[in-house]
PDB file of C-alpha atoms in Angstrom:
ATOM      1  CA  MET A1023     108.061 154.391 204.054  1.00 53.00           C
ATOM      2  CA  GLU A1024     107.816 155.849 207.539  1.00 60.00           C
ATOM      3  CA  ARG A1025     107.063 159.503 207.711  1.00 57.00           C
ATOM      4  CA  VAL A1026     109.678 161.503 209.563  1.00 58.00           C
ATOM      5  CA  VAL A1027     108.745 164.844 210.970  1.00 57.00           C
ATOM      6  CA  ASN A1028     111.180 167.422 212.290  1.00 57.00           C
ATOM      7  CA  PRO A1029     110.405 167.881 215.979  1.00 58.00           C
ATOM      8  CA  GLY A1030     111.028 171.654 215.749  1.00 56.00           C
ATOM      9  CA  PRO A1031     113.262 173.857 217.765  1.00 54.00           C
ATOM     10  CA  ILE A1032     114.588 172.610 221.087  1.00 57.00           C
ATOM     11  CA  ASP A1033     113.805 175.907 222.761  1.00 57.00           C
ATOM     12  CA  HIS A1034     110.210 176.659 221.956  1.00 52.00           C
ATOM     13  CA  THR A1035     110.606 180.301 223.072  1.00 51.00           C
ATOM     14  CA  LEU A1036     112.484 180.853 219.791  1.00 49.00           C
ATOM     15  CA  LEU A1037     110.986 184.255 218.964  1.00 49.00           C
ATOM     16  CA  LEU A1038     111.875 186.164 222.120  1.00 51.00           C
ATOM     17  CA  SER A1039     111.383 189.570 220.600  1.00 48.00           C
ATOM     18  CA  GLN A1040     107.629 189.129 220.550  1.00 49.00           C
ATOM     19  CA  HIS A1041     105.847 189.688 223.879  1.00 52.00           C
ATOM     20  CA  GLU A1042     103.597 186.555 224.033  1.00 54.00           C
ATOM     21  CA  HIS A1043     104.687 184.420 221.084  1.00 53.00           C
ATOM     22  CA  LYS A1044     103.742 180.728 221.432  1.00 57.00           C
ATOM     23  CA  SER A1045     106.176 179.219 218.900  1.00 62.00           C
ATOM     24  CA  GLU A1046     105.679 175.626 220.205  1.00 67.00           C
ATOM     25  CA  LEU A1047     101.952 175.705 219.451  1.00 71.00           C
ATOM     26  CA  LEU A1048     102.561 177.329 216.040  1.00 71.00           C
ATOM     27  CA  TRP A1049     105.189 174.713 215.158  1.00 69.00           C
ATOM     28  CA  LYS A1050     102.986 171.804 216.159  1.00 76.00           C
ATOM     29  CA  ALA A1051     100.005 173.240 214.191  1.00 77.00           C
ATOM     30  CA  MET A1052     102.087 173.649 211.000  1.00 75.00           C
ATOM     31  CA  VAL A1053     103.706 170.199 211.320  1.00 78.00           C
ATOM     32  CA  GLU A1054     100.251 168.564 211.566  1.00 82.00           C
ATOM     33  CA  ARG A1055      99.176 170.369 208.380  1.00 82.00           C
ATOM     34  CA  TRP A1056     102.280 169.586 206.251  1.00 79.00           C
ATOM     35  CA  ARG A1057     101.687 166.960 203.541  1.00 80.00           C
ATOM     36  CA  LEU A1058     104.845 165.270 202.417  1.00 79.00           C
ATOM     37  CA  GLU A1059     103.231 164.014 199.249  1.00 81.00           C
ATOM     38  CA  THR A1060     102.447 167.482 197.886  1.00 79.00           C
ATOM     39  CA  HIS A1061     105.019 169.583 199.749  1.00 78.00           C
ATOM     40  CA  CYS A1062     102.227 171.905 200.900  1.00 82.00           C
ATOM     41  CA  PHE A1063     100.572 172.986 204.081  1.00 81.00           C
ATOM     42  CA  HIS A1064      96.863 171.997 204.082  1.00 82.00           C
ATOM     43  CA  LEU A1065      94.890 174.767 205.821  1.00 80.00           C
ATOM     44  CA  PRO A1066      91.089 175.246 206.213  1.00 84.00           C
ATOM     45  CA  PHE A1067      91.039 177.673 203.324  1.00 86.00           C
ATOM     46  CA  GLY A1068      93.194 175.583 200.961  1.00 85.00           C
ATOM     47  CA  GLU A1069      96.770 174.559 200.175  1.00 85.00           C
ATOM     48  CA  VAL A1070      99.731 176.805 200.873  1.00 83.00           C
ATOM     49  CA  THR A1071     103.292 176.316 199.677  1.00 83.00           C
ATOM     50  CA  ILE A1072     106.483 178.309 200.166  1.00 79.00           C
ATOM     51  CA  THR A1073     107.628 180.127 197.014  1.00 80.00           C
ATOM     52  CA  LEU A1074     110.822 181.729 195.888  1.00 78.00           C
ATOM     53  CA  GLN A1075     109.219 185.101 196.425  1.00 82.00           C
ATOM     54  CA  ASP A1076     108.469 184.081 200.022  1.00 79.00           C
ATOM     55  CA  MET A1077     112.206 183.329 200.499  1.00 74.00           C
ATOM     56  CA  GLN A1078     113.040 186.735 199.039  1.00 78.00           C
ATOM     57  CA  VAL A1079     110.728 188.539 201.384  1.00 80.00           C
ATOM     58  CA  LEU A1080     111.437 186.542 204.522  1.00 76.00           C
ATOM     59  CA  PHE A1081     115.228 186.237 204.197  1.00 72.00           C
ATOM     60  CA  GLY A1082     116.155 189.014 201.779  1.00 75.00           C
ATOM     61  CA  LEU A1083     117.581 186.445 199.347  1.00 72.00           C
ATOM     62  CA  HIS A1084     118.251 187.372 195.718  1.00 75.00           C
ATOM     63  CA  ILE A1085     116.064 185.241 193.473  1.00 78.00           C
ATOM     64  CA  ASP A1086     116.841 186.574 190.004  1.00 78.00           C
ATOM     65  CA  GLY A1087     120.338 185.757 188.856  1.00 73.00           C
ATOM     66  CA  ASP A1088     122.816 182.965 188.126  1.00 70.00           C
ATOM     67  CA  VAL A1089     122.095 179.643 189.706  1.00 71.00           C
ATOM     68  CA  VAL A1090     124.553 177.965 192.107  1.00 66.00           C
ATOM     69  CA  TYR A1091     125.027 174.755 190.155  1.00 61.00           C
ATOM     70  CA  ILE A1092     127.822 172.555 191.504  1.00 65.00           C
ATOM     71  CA  GLN A1093     128.274 170.628 188.259  1.00 59.00           C
ATOM     72  CA  ASP A1094     129.501 173.825 186.617  1.00 52.00           C
ATOM     73  CA  ALA A1095     132.156 174.094 189.233  1.00 53.00           C
ATOM     74  CA  THR A1096     133.306 170.554 188.888  1.00 52.00           C
ATOM     75  CA  ARG A1097     133.884 171.066 185.137  1.00 46.00           C
ATOM     76  CA  ARG A1098     136.697 173.436 186.048  1.00 55.00           C
ATOM     77  CA  ILE A1099     139.487 171.105 186.941  1.00 50.00           C
ATOM     78  CA  ARG A1100     141.424 172.927 189.613  1.00 60.00           C
ATOM     79  CA  PRO A1101     143.667 171.926 192.471  1.00 79.00           C
ATOM     80  CA  TRP A1102     141.064 172.779 195.137  1.00 81.00           C
ATOM     81  CA  ARG A1103     143.442 172.907 198.113  1.00 82.00           C
ATOM     82  CA  THR A1104     145.794 175.339 196.231  1.00 83.00           C
ATOM     83  CA  LEU A1105     142.791 177.479 195.252  1.00 83.00           C
ATOM     84  CA  LEU A1106     141.601 177.548 198.895  1.00 86.00           C
ATOM     85  CA  GLU A1107     145.032 178.779 200.036  1.00 86.00           C
ATOM     86  CA  THR A1108     145.163 181.336 197.262  1.00 86.00           C
ATOM     87  CA  LEU A1109     141.717 182.770 197.824  1.00 86.00           C
ATOM     88  CA  THR A1110     141.435 182.601 201.594  1.00 86.00           C
ATOM     89  CA  ARG A1111     144.978 182.268 202.900  1.00 88.00           C
ATOM     90  CA  CYS A1112     143.763 179.270 204.897  1.00 86.00           C
ATOM     91  CA  THR A1113     146.150 176.291 204.962  1.00 85.00           C
ATOM     92  CA  ILE A1114     144.499 172.945 205.628  1.00 84.00           C
ATOM     93  CA  ALA A1115     146.361 169.950 207.035  1.00 84.00           C
ATOM     94  CA  PRO A1116     146.102 166.807 204.863  1.00 82.00           C
ATOM     95  CA  THR A1117     144.530 165.013 207.780  1.00 84.00           C
ATOM     96  CA  ASP A1118     141.589 167.470 207.644  1.00 84.00           C
ATOM     97  CA  MET A1119     140.905 166.612 203.992  1.00 82.00           C
ATOM     98  CA  ASP A1120     138.492 163.900 202.918  1.00 82.00           C
ATOM     99  CA  GLY A1121     139.361 163.172 199.283  1.00 78.00           C
ATOM    100  CA  ALA A1122     140.519 165.940 196.984  1.00 75.00           C
ATOM    101  CA  SER A1123     137.790 168.436 197.513  1.00 80.00           C
ATOM    102  CA  ARG A1124     136.188 168.069 200.962  1.00 84.00           C
ATOM    103  CA  VAL A1125     137.432 169.566 204.254  1.00 86.00           C
ATOM    104  CA  ARG A1126     136.266 169.108 207.810  1.00 86.00           C
ATOM    105  CA  ILE A1127     134.348 172.156 208.930  1.00 83.00           C
ATOM    106  CA  HIS A1128     136.278 172.581 212.240  1.00 84.00           C
ATOM    107  CA  SER A1129     139.336 173.461 210.121  1.00 85.00           C
ATOM    108  CA  PHE A1130     137.567 176.561 208.855  1.00 86.00           C
ATOM    109  CA  THR A1131     135.809 177.582 212.008  1.00 85.00           C
ATOM    110  CA  GLY A1132     139.021 177.199 213.995  1.00 87.00           C
ATOM    111  CA  TYR A1133     141.002 179.183 211.440  1.00 88.00           C
ATOM    112  CA  LEU A1134     138.427 181.988 211.355  1.00 87.00           C
ATOM    113  CA  ARG A1135     138.261 182.136 215.202  1.00 89.00           C
ATOM    114  CA  ASP A1136     142.103 182.257 215.473  1.00 89.00           C
ATOM    115  CA  GLN A1137     142.526 184.888 212.793  1.00 86.00           C
ATOM    116  CA  LEU A1138     139.875 187.177 214.130  1.00 87.00           C
ATOM    117  CA  GLN A1139     141.006 186.850 217.759  1.00 88.00           C
ATOM    118  CA  VAL A1140     144.603 187.757 216.824  1.00 88.00           C
ATOM    119  CA  ASP A1141     143.830 190.550 214.382  1.00 86.00           C
ATOM    120  CA  PRO A1142     140.133 191.629 214.283  1.00 87.00           C
ATOM    121  CA  ILE A1143     138.936 193.370 211.126  1.00 87.00           C
ATOM    122  CA  ARG A1144     139.049 197.139 211.522  1.00 88.00           C
ATOM    123  CA  ASP A1145     138.711 200.125 209.191  1.00 90.00           C
ATOM    124  CA  ALA A1146     142.464 199.994 208.443  1.00 90.00           C
ATOM    125  CA  THR A1147     142.456 196.286 207.598  1.00 88.00           C
ATOM    126  CA  PRO A1148     143.728 195.690 204.068  1.00 90.00           C
ATOM    127  CA  VAL A1149     140.954 194.902 201.578  1.00 90.00           C
ATOM    128  CA  GLU A1150     142.738 191.643 200.511  1.00 90.00           C
ATOM    129  CA  ARG A1151     142.437 190.309 204.124  1.00 90.00           C
ATOM    130  CA  VAL A1152     138.809 191.293 204.430  1.00 89.00           C
ATOM    131  CA  GLU A1153     138.047 189.567 201.063  1.00 88.00           C
ATOM    132  CA  SER A1154     139.929 186.397 202.206  1.00 89.00           C
ATOM    133  CA  ILE A1155     137.923 186.171 205.477  1.00 90.00           C
ATOM    134  CA  ALA A1156     134.642 187.015 203.598  1.00 88.00           C
ATOM    135  CA  ARG A1157     135.334 184.224 201.032  1.00 88.00           C
ATOM    136  CA  LEU A1158     135.948 181.739 203.845  1.00 90.00           C
ATOM    137  CA  TYR A1159     132.720 182.783 205.571  1.00 88.00           C
ATOM    138  CA  MET A1160     130.856 182.419 202.305  1.00 86.00           C
ATOM    139  CA  LEU A1161     132.398 178.962 201.767  1.00 86.00           C
ATOM    140  CA  VAL A1162     131.105 177.927 205.194  1.00 86.00           C
ATOM    141  CA  ILE A1163     127.603 179.336 204.549  1.00 85.00           C
ATOM    142  CA  LEU A1164     127.391 177.623 201.131  1.00 83.00           C
ATOM    143  CA  GLY A1165     128.850 174.309 202.185  1.00 83.00           C
ATOM    144  CA  ASP A1166     127.432 173.978 205.639  1.00 82.00           C
ATOM    145  CA  ILE A1167     124.241 175.975 205.925  1.00 80.00           C
ATOM    146  CA  LEU A1168     122.659 176.319 202.445  1.00 79.00           C
ATOM    147  CA  PHE A1169     123.940 173.075 200.884  1.00 78.00           C
ATOM    148  CA  PRO A1170     125.084 170.697 203.644  1.00 80.00           C
ATOM    149  CA  ASN A1171     126.141 167.206 202.775  1.00 79.00           C
ATOM    150  CA  SER A1172     125.019 164.056 204.500  1.00 79.00           C
ATOM    151  CA  SER A1173     128.199 163.806 206.605  1.00 77.00           C
ATOM    152  CA  GLY A1174     127.311 166.919 208.584  1.00 73.00           C
ATOM    153  CA  ASN A1175     130.910 167.969 209.035  1.00 83.00           C
ATOM    154  CA  LEU A1176     132.495 168.219 205.601  1.00 85.00           C
ATOM    155  CA  ILE A1177     132.446 171.162 203.252  1.00 86.00           C
ATOM    156  CA  SER A1178     133.126 170.842 199.506  1.00 85.00           C
ATOM    157  CA  LEU A1179     135.840 173.108 198.196  1.00 83.00           C
ATOM    158  CA  GLN A1180     133.976 173.164 194.879  1.00 82.00           C
ATOM    159  CA  TYR A1181     131.923 176.081 196.205  1.00 81.00           C
ATOM    160  CA  LEU A1182     135.086 178.207 195.959  1.00 81.00           C
ATOM    161  CA  ALA A1183     134.236 178.543 192.221  1.00 78.00           C
ATOM    162  CA  PHE A1184     131.322 180.749 193.294  1.00 77.00           C
ATOM    163  CA  VAL A1185     133.262 183.199 195.486  1.00 78.00           C
ATOM    164  CA  ASP A1186     135.962 184.045 192.937  1.00 75.00           C
ATOM    165  CA  PRO A1187     135.960 186.857 191.884  1.00 68.00           C
ATOM    166  CA  ILE A1188     134.291 188.177 195.000  1.00 68.00           C
ATOM    167  CA  HIS A1189     132.431 190.986 193.244  1.00 63.00           C
ATOM    168  CA  ASP A1190     130.442 188.368 191.252  1.00 67.00           C
ATOM    169  CA  VAL A1191     128.938 186.743 194.368  1.00 67.00           C
ATOM    170  CA  GLY A1192     125.886 189.063 194.274  1.00 64.00           C
ATOM    171  CA  ASN A1193     124.903 187.746 190.874  1.00 66.00           C
ATOM    172  CA  PHE A1194     123.944 184.354 192.203  1.00 69.00           C
ATOM    173  CA  THR A1195     120.490 183.308 193.291  1.00 65.00           C
TER     174      THR A1195
END
């Protein structure tokens, strides 16, 4: 099997807030030390791996809580398109659907852009509208950023099970 290495960021001046950061050199050094077989970085002083605690510290992610497990969501037989409209007020054209539970991402991003250009969220915005927009953003984050599928442009509506009710979202890891 041929080893495929991510080439790193296109713009190697990624960390602009630091005065003289050389991210290209750092990236190359870390790629050379990554061992696919052990999923560790091999450094002169030993092996280093990224842990859940590292993710918590680096990204502020919650690591103690309920797990986002898609099979739990699929056990709840729901009409996903109807649930999407109920929770987010976003209506999807049948041509933007792929099967019963996957939607093209441009449908969501276009809807969010249009909604927020016409009526931006302000202090007086009703809570129901804020929650609808927040649910849709969370669906995009879950389905496109955290758990993307191989198509690269489809989001599973099954992640809606994790944003309803909205006050339970903080319980997930």
